[in-house]
Amino acid sequence: MNRIALILVLVVLAALPALSVTPEFWITHLNYIGLASIVVLGLVLLTGIGGMTSFGQAAFVGIGAYTTAYLTTATDMSPWLTLPIGVLITGAVAYVLGTITLRLSGHYLPLCTLAWGLALYYLFGNLDFLGQYDGISSIDSLSVFGLSLAGGREIYYLIWLIVLLSMWATRNLLDSRPGRAIRALKSGGGMAESFGIDMANYKVIVFVYAAVLASVSGWLYAHMQRAVSPSPFGLNYGIEYLFMAVVGGAGSVWGAVLGSGLILTLKDQLQNVLPKILDTNYNFELIVFGILMVLVLQYARDGIWPILSSWWSVLTGGTERRRLDPPPEALALTQRTRPEKGTVVLNVDSIRKEFGGLVAVNDISFTVKAGEIVGLIGPNGAGKSTTFNLITGVTPVTRGQASFMGQRLDVLPARDIAKLGVGRTFQHVQLLPTMTVLENVALGAHLRSNVGVWSAALHAERGAEARLLHEAAVQLQRVGLGDYLYEQAGNLALGQQRILEIARALAADPLLLLLDEPAAGLRYKEKQELAKILDQLRQEGMSILLVEHDMDFVMQLTDHLVVMDFGTKLAEGLPTEIQENPAVLEAYLGGIDDDFNFDESSVEPSSKVVDSVSSLVPARDAI
Ligand code: ADP
Ligand code: MG
């Protein structure tokens, strides 16, 4: 049904200029909507999906427009040559601005975009060779294969062709390896770094992509208008583009066209209608416009497109049929060679972490060998998660060393540690809830492919993408989530989300797996399943460091235990030894050791032991 709607839209778009009854005014209006849509599409990616607010897009439109205006008038260069030149110049400027400003967080980034928006505007207005505030006129119109695009009805086709191509490319991009990383920018940056993804780099990529789209729009504008001057590239327009993105629905490519259409039409109508209603020539339209904007932001936070598309799906009798088939078979990804069983994989040597006066991890040492499951246990607040964060580079160590296969970890950022083959899950689940389960897991396999933005946008990476998705599906089937591949991750139960995190970590092909409370929220049967999976992984030579509160689970599964309390290592040894260790019993139960009765053969759901341990865990803050 959606396909039919799309074809209808395309047919109407194609037919409009060909019909002589279509008023000239409509064509011009649609041309402006098309030009704006191209810019706003960049903002959808940058602001709506990437979470970076820019008021400065109009300035990039200006660079594209002025480049072609100057080069075609001063040197007789063909506009088809000035297009790539403009794109390169804009890309370079955006790259430099992006590398400097995108590191800034919070309100600094929008402020910087205001600053460069203003700066470029005044630059256009002050440079002699750009005609100062008068600009450049008598720009040639475009022609394709001898066909002149001087008229509005002709250039219309080029504009809308570029709109549709940009939408297609952006959709492709979002639906790909780099796209998944881009979709993690807004809320999953830290998590993505733990899978080796360089998020700062993706910020710059998105920024340059948006600037390039703006530049293309500027090029079209210059040849449609046949004159340029600084004012359409000023801050007002930068703000208007942002409005268009927000009102349309900053998360979807169709939102860009809808937002541009709505805002430009509204502006136009207000300019016509208000003077008649109010019987005055004062410019009230900006005030009314502002009020409408506040209302939209109040009642349609995600913009209007999501509302329309949900109406549409109700109208057409329900949501799209969900694809139930797993992604097709594809060539398996290459795997790391596993170290020989018994070699030391992780060596933690007196690592320490102080948070102000609090010693969260107090000179802890232990090792994990290949093909071994080591349990790290202790009451809430003992410092287990902090230890994980120190090993994986999420938190810097205060002192001490951790090394992985002989390589120092404590000097590396999280991203590089992931590259070595350290995979992890988080105590507080870190998923991208609106992405599918399959895509979330594919994000874990990011490092196992090298598909870049261009091949993704042009849809030329299907082979590599199929391998990634296939790997993600295989890992999901392995952990028992094979029926949920196309479900939104946020719709899974919390226990399943934890299992999803294991699949995501496995998709990275780690040698060492750090699992922070993987069984929390699982039912007894599910825990048994999980234990089986972990045991299987161990047999395949995986090393696992496991934090878990369920003592039955831990005792059943681990080869070795490290017990922490108040940041300090209390004991270490075989599970059977730990069960009898008086210091451990004291820490867990305050000495009521009668209840601390581990029974490995116990298969009872939530045995007395589990109850007593969890109910007597000292109530300290867990992070
Ligand atoms: P566990 O995982 O064993 O429950 P954590 O490692 O989460 O314990 O926490 C250990 C201690 O460190 C707790 O007292 C906790 O409040 C403190 N802590 C953890 N992270 C931080 C932080 N970022 N800033 C300050 N204190 C922290
Ligand atoms: Mg914890």
XYZ file of C-alpha atoms and ligand atoms in Angstrom:
651
model
C 0.000 0.000 0.000
C 2.819 2.356 0.862
C 4.362 1.614 -2.487
C 1.135 2.657 -4.202
C 1.131 5.923 -2.255
C 4.703 6.543 -3.302
C 3.950 5.894 -6.970
C 0.942 8.234 -6.776
C 3.085 11.002 -5.306
C 5.689 10.502 -8.019
C 3.123 10.554 -10.811
C 1.556 13.765 -9.513
C 4.995 15.339 -9.102
C 5.963 14.382 -12.639
C 2.691 15.481 -14.203
C 2.342 18.917 -12.579
C 4.692 20.977 -14.758
C 3.623 19.138 -17.902
C 0.011 20.247 -17.449
C -0.428 23.698 -18.846
C -3.243 24.440 -16.382
C -0.791 24.304 -13.478
C -0.193 27.940 -12.549
C 3.362 29.230 -12.840
C 3.201 30.237 -9.216
C 2.733 26.616 -8.131
C 5.776 25.530 -10.043
C 7.953 28.216 -8.485
C 6.615 27.336 -5.077
C 7.333 23.641 -5.592
C 10.826 24.497 -6.807
C 11.512 26.362 -3.589
C 10.119 23.466 -1.570
C 12.435 21.108 -3.435
C 15.459 23.309 -2.824
C 14.653 23.554 0.875
C 13.982 19.819 1.125
C 17.527 19.048 0.032
C 18.949 21.236 2.812
C 16.492 19.949 5.394
C 17.306 16.363 4.508
C 20.811 17.072 5.750
C 19.344 18.453 8.961
C 17.219 15.346 9.403
C 20.421 13.365 9.511
C 22.390 15.895 11.515
C 19.828 17.094 14.035
C 16.959 14.639 13.972
C 19.025 11.487 13.933
C 22.470 12.624 15.018
C 21.246 15.006 17.733
C 23.470 17.909 16.660
C 21.672 21.215 16.285
C 22.860 23.512 13.516
C 21.586 27.002 12.759
C 24.261 27.419 10.131
C 23.059 25.346 7.183
C 22.072 28.396 5.131
C 25.715 29.442 5.085
C 26.638 26.151 3.398
C 23.897 26.761 0.846
C 25.625 30.071 0.296
C 29.009 28.494 -0.339
C 27.512 26.255 -3.025
C 25.618 29.151 -4.604
C 28.477 31.645 -4.537
C 31.015 29.137 -5.844
C 29.034 28.502 -8.989
C 27.933 32.127 -9.304
C 31.492 33.359 -9.207
C 33.107 30.663 -11.315
C 30.489 30.650 -14.065
C 30.374 34.429 -14.378
C 34.076 35.229 -13.915
C 35.611 32.328 -15.799
C 32.960 30.907 -18.119
C 33.300 27.557 -16.440
C 30.518 25.045 -17.063
C 28.035 24.817 -14.174
C 28.411 21.046 -14.300
C 32.018 21.534 -13.310
C 31.266 24.075 -10.603
C 28.906 21.654 -8.886
C 31.668 19.265 -7.761
C 33.955 22.221 -7.021
C 31.301 23.794 -4.789
C 30.711 20.471 -3.091
C 34.434 20.065 -2.447
C 34.823 23.572 -1.054
C 31.759 23.213 1.169
C 32.899 19.769 2.271
C 36.329 21.106 3.177
C 34.920 24.076 5.105
C 32.472 21.787 6.911
C 35.236 19.333 7.697
C 37.378 22.011 9.298
C 34.455 23.609 11.177
C 33.186 20.176 12.190
C 36.466 18.889 13.564
C 36.793 22.022 15.656
C 33.241 22.474 16.904
C 31.674 19.027 17.069
C 33.755 18.153 20.083
C 31.796 20.752 22.003
C 28.772 19.408 23.774
C 25.539 20.895 25.102
C 24.655 24.407 23.974
C 28.151 25.210 22.688
C 27.599 23.490 19.377
C 24.416 25.420 18.441
C 26.160 28.613 19.536
C 29.103 27.837 17.287
C 26.770 27.199 14.361
C 25.226 30.629 14.977
C 28.691 32.139 14.972
C 29.812 30.603 11.689
C 26.419 31.300 10.120
C 26.907 34.969 10.889
C 30.567 34.941 9.921
C 29.978 33.422 6.484
C 27.046 35.761 5.852
C 29.190 38.817 6.497
C 31.992 37.301 4.482
C 29.696 37.005 1.442
C 28.579 40.579 1.993
C 32.052 42.039 2.329
C 34.120 40.335 -0.299
C 34.648 42.525 -3.312
C 34.878 39.763 -5.862
C 31.534 38.368 -4.656
C 29.847 41.674 -5.336
C 29.416 42.562 -1.653
C 25.784 43.046 -0.599
C 24.641 43.391 -4.215
C 25.847 39.892 -4.972
C 26.379 38.435 -8.418
C 23.828 38.548 -11.201
C 23.486 37.372 -14.815
C 24.280 33.803 -13.882
C 23.706 31.366 -16.729
C 20.839 28.952 -16.593
C 21.553 25.263 -16.729
C 21.206 23.093 -19.757
C 21.327 19.326 -20.127
C 22.305 17.807 -23.480
C 21.416 21.040 -25.217
C 18.087 21.240 -23.428
C 17.748 24.553 -21.610
C 16.538 24.523 -18.001
C 15.942 28.257 -17.946
C 12.230 28.036 -17.192
C 10.750 27.053 -13.850
C 8.957 24.089 -15.411
C 12.207 22.690 -16.750
C 14.514 23.129 -13.781
C 11.687 21.678 -11.681
C 12.547 18.223 -12.980
C 16.211 18.564 -12.105
C 15.413 19.881 -8.620
C 13.006 17.089 -7.814
C 15.261 14.467 -9.326
C 17.968 15.620 -6.933
C 15.490 15.673 -4.014
C 14.490 12.084 -4.719
C 18.064 10.931 -5.255
C 19.147 12.561 -1.983
C 16.262 10.897 -0.169
C 17.181 7.559 -1.689
C 20.844 7.948 -0.742
C 20.005 9.077 2.778
C 17.634 6.170 3.272
C 20.299 3.768 2.039
C 22.835 5.330 4.317
C 20.628 5.057 7.386
C 19.974 1.438 6.582
C 23.598 0.367 6.558
C 26.683 -0.233 8.662
C 27.674 3.457 8.919
C 23.972 4.336 9.284
C 23.594 2.217 12.390
C 26.526 4.039 13.930
C 24.968 7.373 12.954
C 21.688 6.336 14.568
C 23.626 5.604 17.751
C 25.057 9.137 17.882
C 22.215 10.712 19.816
C 21.808 8.248 22.672
C 24.230 5.366 22.338
C 27.600 7.027 21.856
C 29.314 5.466 24.866
C 27.978 2.025 24.082
C 29.042 2.281 20.436
C 32.582 3.253 21.447
C 32.682 0.028 23.448
C 32.196 -1.770 20.147
C 35.119 0.005 18.585
C 33.119 2.628 16.697
C 34.745 6.030 16.389
C 31.756 8.238 17.144
C 33.607 11.543 16.817
C 34.439 10.537 13.272
C 30.795 9.779 12.487
C 29.775 13.175 13.820
C 32.098 14.833 11.329
C 30.884 12.563 8.525
C 27.237 13.463 9.159
C 28.130 17.112 9.398
C 29.959 17.091 6.074
C 27.144 15.084 4.462
C 24.566 17.670 5.552
C 26.771 20.527 4.362
C 27.252 18.885 0.966
C 23.489 18.544 0.500
C 23.110 22.216 1.398
C 25.777 23.090 -1.145
C 23.991 21.192 -3.933
C 20.820 23.083 -3.080
C 22.773 26.336 -3.310
C 24.097 25.430 -6.739
C 20.572 24.752 -7.990
C 19.320 27.950 -6.397
C 21.968 30.084 -8.108
C 21.070 28.732 -11.536
C 17.340 28.893 -10.948
C 17.414 32.430 -9.586
C 20.268 33.467 -11.894
C 21.452 35.867 -9.216
C 22.794 35.545 -5.691
C 23.100 37.972 -2.800
C 23.932 37.323 0.861
C 20.457 37.585 2.384
C 19.065 34.102 1.589
C 22.133 32.624 3.247
C 21.791 34.502 6.523
C 20.886 33.343 9.968
C 17.123 33.791 9.470
C 17.183 31.145 6.821
C 19.390 28.904 8.917
C 16.755 29.024 11.626
C 13.966 28.445 9.129
C 15.633 25.282 7.809
C 15.853 24.003 11.348
C 12.150 24.739 11.849
C 11.332 22.822 8.704
C 13.238 19.790 9.974
C 11.609 19.895 13.395
C 8.077 20.526 12.146
C 8.248 17.908 9.416
C 9.653 15.250 11.668
C 13.363 15.373 12.155
C 13.728 11.597 12.237
C 12.558 10.683 8.757
C 13.518 11.557 5.206
C 9.905 12.270 4.226
C 9.700 14.662 7.157
C 12.179 16.872 5.289
C 9.867 17.317 2.312
C 6.785 17.667 4.488
C 8.437 20.248 6.758
C 9.736 22.304 3.845
C 6.353 22.188 2.146
C 4.432 23.145 5.260
C 6.650 26.000 6.360
C 7.050 27.570 2.942
C 3.331 27.293 2.193
C 2.397 28.651 5.580
C 4.758 31.583 5.213
C 3.380 32.353 1.826
C -0.252 32.087 2.887
C 0.308 34.224 5.963
C 1.871 36.908 3.800
C -1.213 36.878 1.574
C -3.943 36.450 4.108
C -2.848 38.404 7.155
C -2.796 41.881 5.598
C -6.378 41.281 4.438
C -7.612 40.054 7.818
C -5.782 42.625 9.895
C -6.229 45.416 7.391
C -2.682 46.579 7.789
C 0.574 46.222 5.937
C 2.715 45.610 8.980
C 4.631 42.330 9.026
C 2.573 40.295 11.435
C 3.317 37.023 9.740
C 6.448 36.364 11.736
C 4.507 36.710 14.981
C 1.746 34.359 13.874
C 4.379 32.044 12.496
C 6.165 31.992 15.847
C 2.959 31.189 17.726
C 2.129 28.347 15.351
C 5.624 27.014 15.800
C 5.257 26.925 19.577
C 1.972 25.050 19.198
C 3.471 22.474 16.872
C 6.408 21.917 19.190
C 3.995 21.590 22.098
C 1.614 19.098 20.500
C 3.764 17.256 17.983
C 7.180 16.923 19.513
C 8.427 14.480 16.931
C 7.051 16.548 14.091
C 4.100 15.980 11.830
C 5.377 13.154 9.647
C 5.163 10.442 12.382
C 1.546 11.478 13.040
C 0.633 11.334 9.368
C 2.301 8.001 8.870
C 0.482 6.468 11.832
C -2.843 7.765 10.456
C -1.924 6.305 7.137
C -1.241 2.889 8.588
C -4.580 2.950 10.438
C -6.316 4.014 7.236
C -4.744 1.249 5.213
C -5.702 -1.396 7.733
C -2.836 -1.851 10.105
C 0.876 -1.709 10.112
C 3.185 -3.047 7.464
C 3.453 -6.797 7.510
C 6.568 -7.588 9.453
C 9.145 -9.579 7.576
C 9.514 -12.809 9.429
C 12.199 -14.489 7.393
C 15.700 -14.145 8.731
C 18.169 -12.397 6.445
C 19.390 -14.726 3.688
C 22.398 -16.972 4.116
C 25.628 -15.170 3.431
C 29.302 -15.855 3.629
C 30.373 -16.080 7.273
C 32.568 -13.255 8.563
C 36.177 -14.027 9.312
C 36.941 -14.919 12.928
C 39.878 -14.214 15.180
C 42.084 -17.140 16.030
C 41.375 -18.233 19.576
C 44.269 -18.518 22.005
C 45.136 -21.946 23.292
C 43.069 -23.059 26.283
C 44.721 -22.143 29.548
C 46.777 -19.158 28.292
C 46.307 -16.044 30.350
C 43.979 -13.768 28.435
C 43.260 -11.057 30.978
C 45.658 -10.040 33.687
C 44.411 -7.477 36.166
C 47.219 -6.193 38.311
C 46.413 -4.039 41.361
C 43.924 -1.813 39.607
C 42.493 0.952 41.673
C 39.725 3.467 41.187
C 38.963 6.355 43.469
C 35.888 8.540 43.027
C 36.881 11.503 45.155
C 37.316 10.032 48.591
C 35.569 6.761 47.737
C 37.806 3.856 46.838
C 35.488 1.949 44.505
C 38.150 -0.567 43.431
C 40.975 -1.138 45.836
C 44.091 -2.654 44.241
C 42.328 -5.651 42.743
C 44.296 -8.395 40.982
C 43.161 -11.544 39.196
C 43.549 -13.360 35.905
C 41.231 -14.946 33.380
C 42.493 -17.785 31.202
C 41.302 -18.864 27.784
C 38.345 -21.224 27.963
C 37.536 -20.267 31.547
C 34.551 -18.607 33.183
C 35.590 -16.451 36.104
C 32.882 -15.117 38.386
C 33.278 -11.706 39.989
C 30.855 -11.597 42.888
C 30.146 -9.349 45.815
C 27.320 -7.325 47.336
C 25.855 -4.286 45.582
C 28.343 -1.452 45.516
C 31.321 -3.784 45.906
C 32.960 -2.313 42.797
C 32.263 -5.052 40.248
C 30.830 -2.841 37.515
C 33.564 -0.298 38.109
C 36.126 -3.069 37.627
C 34.452 -3.897 34.304
C 34.609 -0.267 33.304
C 38.304 -0.081 34.176
C 39.107 -3.163 32.107
C 37.100 -1.951 29.116
C 38.437 1.588 29.219
C 35.095 3.226 29.978
C 36.541 4.670 33.200
C 40.226 5.609 33.527
C 42.152 3.794 36.266
C 43.577 5.735 39.172
C 46.461 3.314 39.422
C 47.459 -0.194 38.394
C 47.420 -2.114 35.155
C 45.211 -4.411 33.187
C 46.483 -6.299 30.177
C 44.853 -8.431 27.550
C 46.922 -11.044 25.726
C 50.007 -9.220 26.912
C 48.830 -5.792 25.751
C 48.259 -2.946 28.242
C 44.602 -1.929 28.381
C 44.667 0.875 30.917
C 46.372 3.227 28.459
C 43.859 2.624 25.673
C 40.445 4.202 25.003
C 37.375 1.919 25.057
C 37.320 1.852 21.277
C 40.799 0.364 20.948
C 40.170 -2.158 23.685
C 37.140 -3.398 21.764
C 39.329 -3.763 18.679
C 41.626 -6.144 20.562
C 38.707 -8.508 21.096
C 37.106 -7.545 24.386
C 33.306 -7.649 24.259
C 30.955 -6.619 27.025
C 27.409 -6.176 28.185
C 26.206 -3.427 30.496
C 24.564 -3.719 33.886
C 22.111 -1.056 32.774
C 21.055 -2.179 29.337
C 22.292 0.127 26.586
C 20.336 -0.512 23.434
C 18.923 1.639 20.708
C 15.264 1.026 21.527
C 13.789 2.161 18.212
C 16.163 0.083 16.155
C 15.313 -3.552 15.427
C 16.828 -6.344 17.458
C 18.765 -7.427 14.368
C 20.187 -3.961 13.746
C 21.233 -3.602 17.372
C 23.223 -6.805 17.123
C 24.655 -5.854 13.731
C 26.021 -2.736 15.413
C 28.152 -5.075 17.528
C 29.726 -6.489 14.364
C 30.663 -3.014 13.102
C 34.405 -3.658 13.198
C 34.110 -6.809 11.133
C 33.335 -4.865 7.985
C 34.681 -1.686 6.480
C 31.788 -0.380 4.418
C 32.001 3.405 4.179
C 29.469 6.172 3.744
C 29.645 6.456 -0.031
C 29.162 2.827 -0.889
C 26.372 2.671 1.706
C 24.602 5.736 0.280
C 24.871 4.379 -3.253
C 23.665 0.973 -2.135
C 26.829 -0.680 -3.418
C 27.603 -2.618 -0.240
C 24.875 -5.209 -0.315
C 27.244 -8.185 -0.144
C 29.071 -6.880 2.911
C 25.795 -5.798 4.527
C 24.266 -9.224 3.965
C 27.212 -10.820 5.748
C 26.820 -8.505 8.729
C 23.082 -9.096 9.004
C 23.533 -12.817 8.605
C 26.099 -12.847 11.403
C 23.752 -10.818 13.615
C 20.921 -13.258 12.936
C 23.137 -16.248 13.688
C 24.142 -14.790 17.056
C 20.518 -13.974 17.873
C 19.437 -17.488 17.019
C 22.237 -18.821 19.160
C 21.024 -16.939 22.242
C 17.397 -17.845 21.571
C 16.083 -14.539 20.202
C 15.643 -15.813 16.651
C 11.917 -15.043 16.723
C 12.437 -11.369 17.459
C 14.783 -10.275 14.681
C 12.565 -7.471 13.386
C 11.035 -6.458 16.694
C 12.027 -3.050 18.035
C 14.590 -3.666 20.739
C 12.701 -1.426 23.152
C 9.699 -3.770 23.009
C 11.582 -6.736 24.459
C 11.317 -7.671 28.128
C 14.246 -6.492 30.199
C 15.662 -10.000 30.537
C 15.557 -10.446 26.774
C 17.276 -7.105 26.320
C 20.135 -8.405 28.417
C 20.351 -11.489 26.228
C 20.295 -9.230 23.178
C 23.357 -7.501 24.624
C 25.133 -10.854 24.785
C 24.339 -11.500 21.126
C 25.626 -8.029 20.273
C 28.860 -8.682 22.148
C 29.239 -12.051 20.413
C 28.715 -10.422 17.030
C 31.964 -8.550 17.661
C 33.800 -11.905 17.726
C 35.464 -11.281 21.089
C 38.083 -13.443 22.767
C 37.069 -12.199 26.181
C 33.473 -11.553 27.156
C 32.550 -9.436 30.169
C 28.974 -9.994 31.287
C 27.499 -7.699 33.928
C 24.539 -9.432 35.584
C 23.322 -11.203 32.430
C 20.789 -13.349 34.265
C 19.023 -10.513 36.086
C 15.353 -10.471 35.141
C 15.420 -13.949 33.617
C 13.093 -16.758 34.677
C 14.517 -20.015 35.934
C 14.239 -21.820 32.595
C 15.815 -18.889 30.768
C 18.692 -18.878 33.217
C 19.288 -22.537 32.502
C 19.327 -21.781 28.788
C 21.778 -18.966 29.323
C 24.033 -21.199 31.410
C 24.051 -23.706 28.567
C 25.045 -21.035 26.050
C 27.856 -19.747 28.238
C 29.104 -23.271 28.823
C 29.088 -23.883 25.090
C 31.064 -20.683 24.518
C 33.600 -21.777 27.094
C 34.022 -25.070 25.284
C 34.707 -23.144 22.107
C 37.590 -21.441 23.889
C 35.912 -18.164 24.889
C 37.053 -16.545 28.129
C 34.285 -15.044 30.220
C 34.291 -12.733 33.199
C 30.885 -12.856 34.810
C 29.241 -10.622 37.390
C 26.100 -12.209 38.740
C 24.024 -12.211 41.897
C 22.271 -15.528 41.400
C 24.504 -17.829 43.401
C 23.126 -21.061 41.957
C 23.865 -19.779 38.506
C 27.374 -18.677 39.464
C 28.300 -21.833 41.352
C 27.012 -24.063 38.579
C 28.912 -22.318 35.876
C 32.183 -20.768 36.969
C 35.650 -22.262 37.103
C 37.013 -19.663 39.438
C 35.578 -16.978 41.691
C 36.800 -13.586 42.820
C 34.857 -12.041 45.698
C 34.816 -8.302 46.259
C 33.424 -6.257 49.078
C 33.744 -2.492 49.518
C 36.133 -2.382 46.588
C 38.538 -4.878 48.127
C 39.219 -8.449 47.104
C 37.906 -10.585 49.897
C 38.718 -14.020 48.569
C 39.501 -15.926 45.422
C 39.379 -19.594 44.519
C 37.287 -22.482 43.325
C 33.544 -22.082 43.790
C 33.537 -24.907 46.340
C 36.224 -23.147 48.380
C 34.437 -19.833 48.241
C 31.226 -21.373 49.566
C 33.042 -22.289 52.708
C 35.119 -19.170 53.126
C 34.157 -17.531 56.440
C 35.042 -14.026 55.293
C 32.713 -14.382 52.307
C 29.898 -15.709 54.455
C 30.394 -12.820 56.823
C 30.244 -10.253 54.026
C 27.155 -11.708 52.450
C 25.182 -12.676 55.482
C 26.688 -10.887 58.388
C 27.612 -14.243 59.907
C 24.239 -16.019 59.640
C 26.012 -18.788 57.851
C 23.354 -21.411 58.476
C 21.360 -20.008 55.583
C 24.327 -19.773 53.281
C 23.970 -23.259 52.056
C 24.946 -23.642 48.454
C 23.769 -26.802 46.887
C 25.153 -27.277 43.425
C 22.818 -30.117 42.610
C 19.854 -27.950 43.437
C 17.629 -27.376 40.438
C 14.828 -25.773 42.350
C 13.774 -22.436 40.971
C 14.821 -19.635 43.298
C 16.182 -21.821 46.035
C 16.447 -20.700 49.619
C 20.069 -19.766 49.013
C 19.236 -17.291 46.286
C 16.511 -15.782 48.374
C 18.654 -15.433 51.409
C 21.604 -13.987 49.557
C 19.632 -11.485 47.568
C 17.523 -10.433 50.512
C 20.540 -9.955 52.702
C 22.673 -8.121 50.187
C 23.686 -4.937 51.985
C 21.629 -2.123 50.551
C 24.362 0.014 49.048
C 23.862 2.118 45.981
C 24.332 0.314 42.752
C 25.372 2.452 39.834
P 28.767 -3.043 41.910
O 28.765 -3.184 40.446
O 29.638 -4.039 42.591
O 27.388 -3.063 42.482
P 29.830 -0.428 41.387
O 31.119 -0.734 40.740
O 28.703 -0.034 40.535
O 29.389 -1.646 42.303
O 30.051 0.714 42.461
C 31.090 0.691 43.412
C 31.065 1.969 44.204
O 31.535 3.028 43.402
C 29.682 2.366 44.690
O 29.808 2.896 45.985
C 29.274 3.414 43.716
O 28.398 4.330 44.334
C 30.590 4.067 43.361
N 30.615 4.604 42.012
C 30.515 3.898 40.857
N 30.621 4.696 39.790
C 30.786 5.947 40.259
C 30.963 7.229 39.652
N 30.985 7.384 38.315
N 31.123 8.303 40.454
C 31.116 8.161 41.802
N 30.959 6.996 42.434
C 30.788 5.892 41.691
Mg 27.183 -3.411 39.230
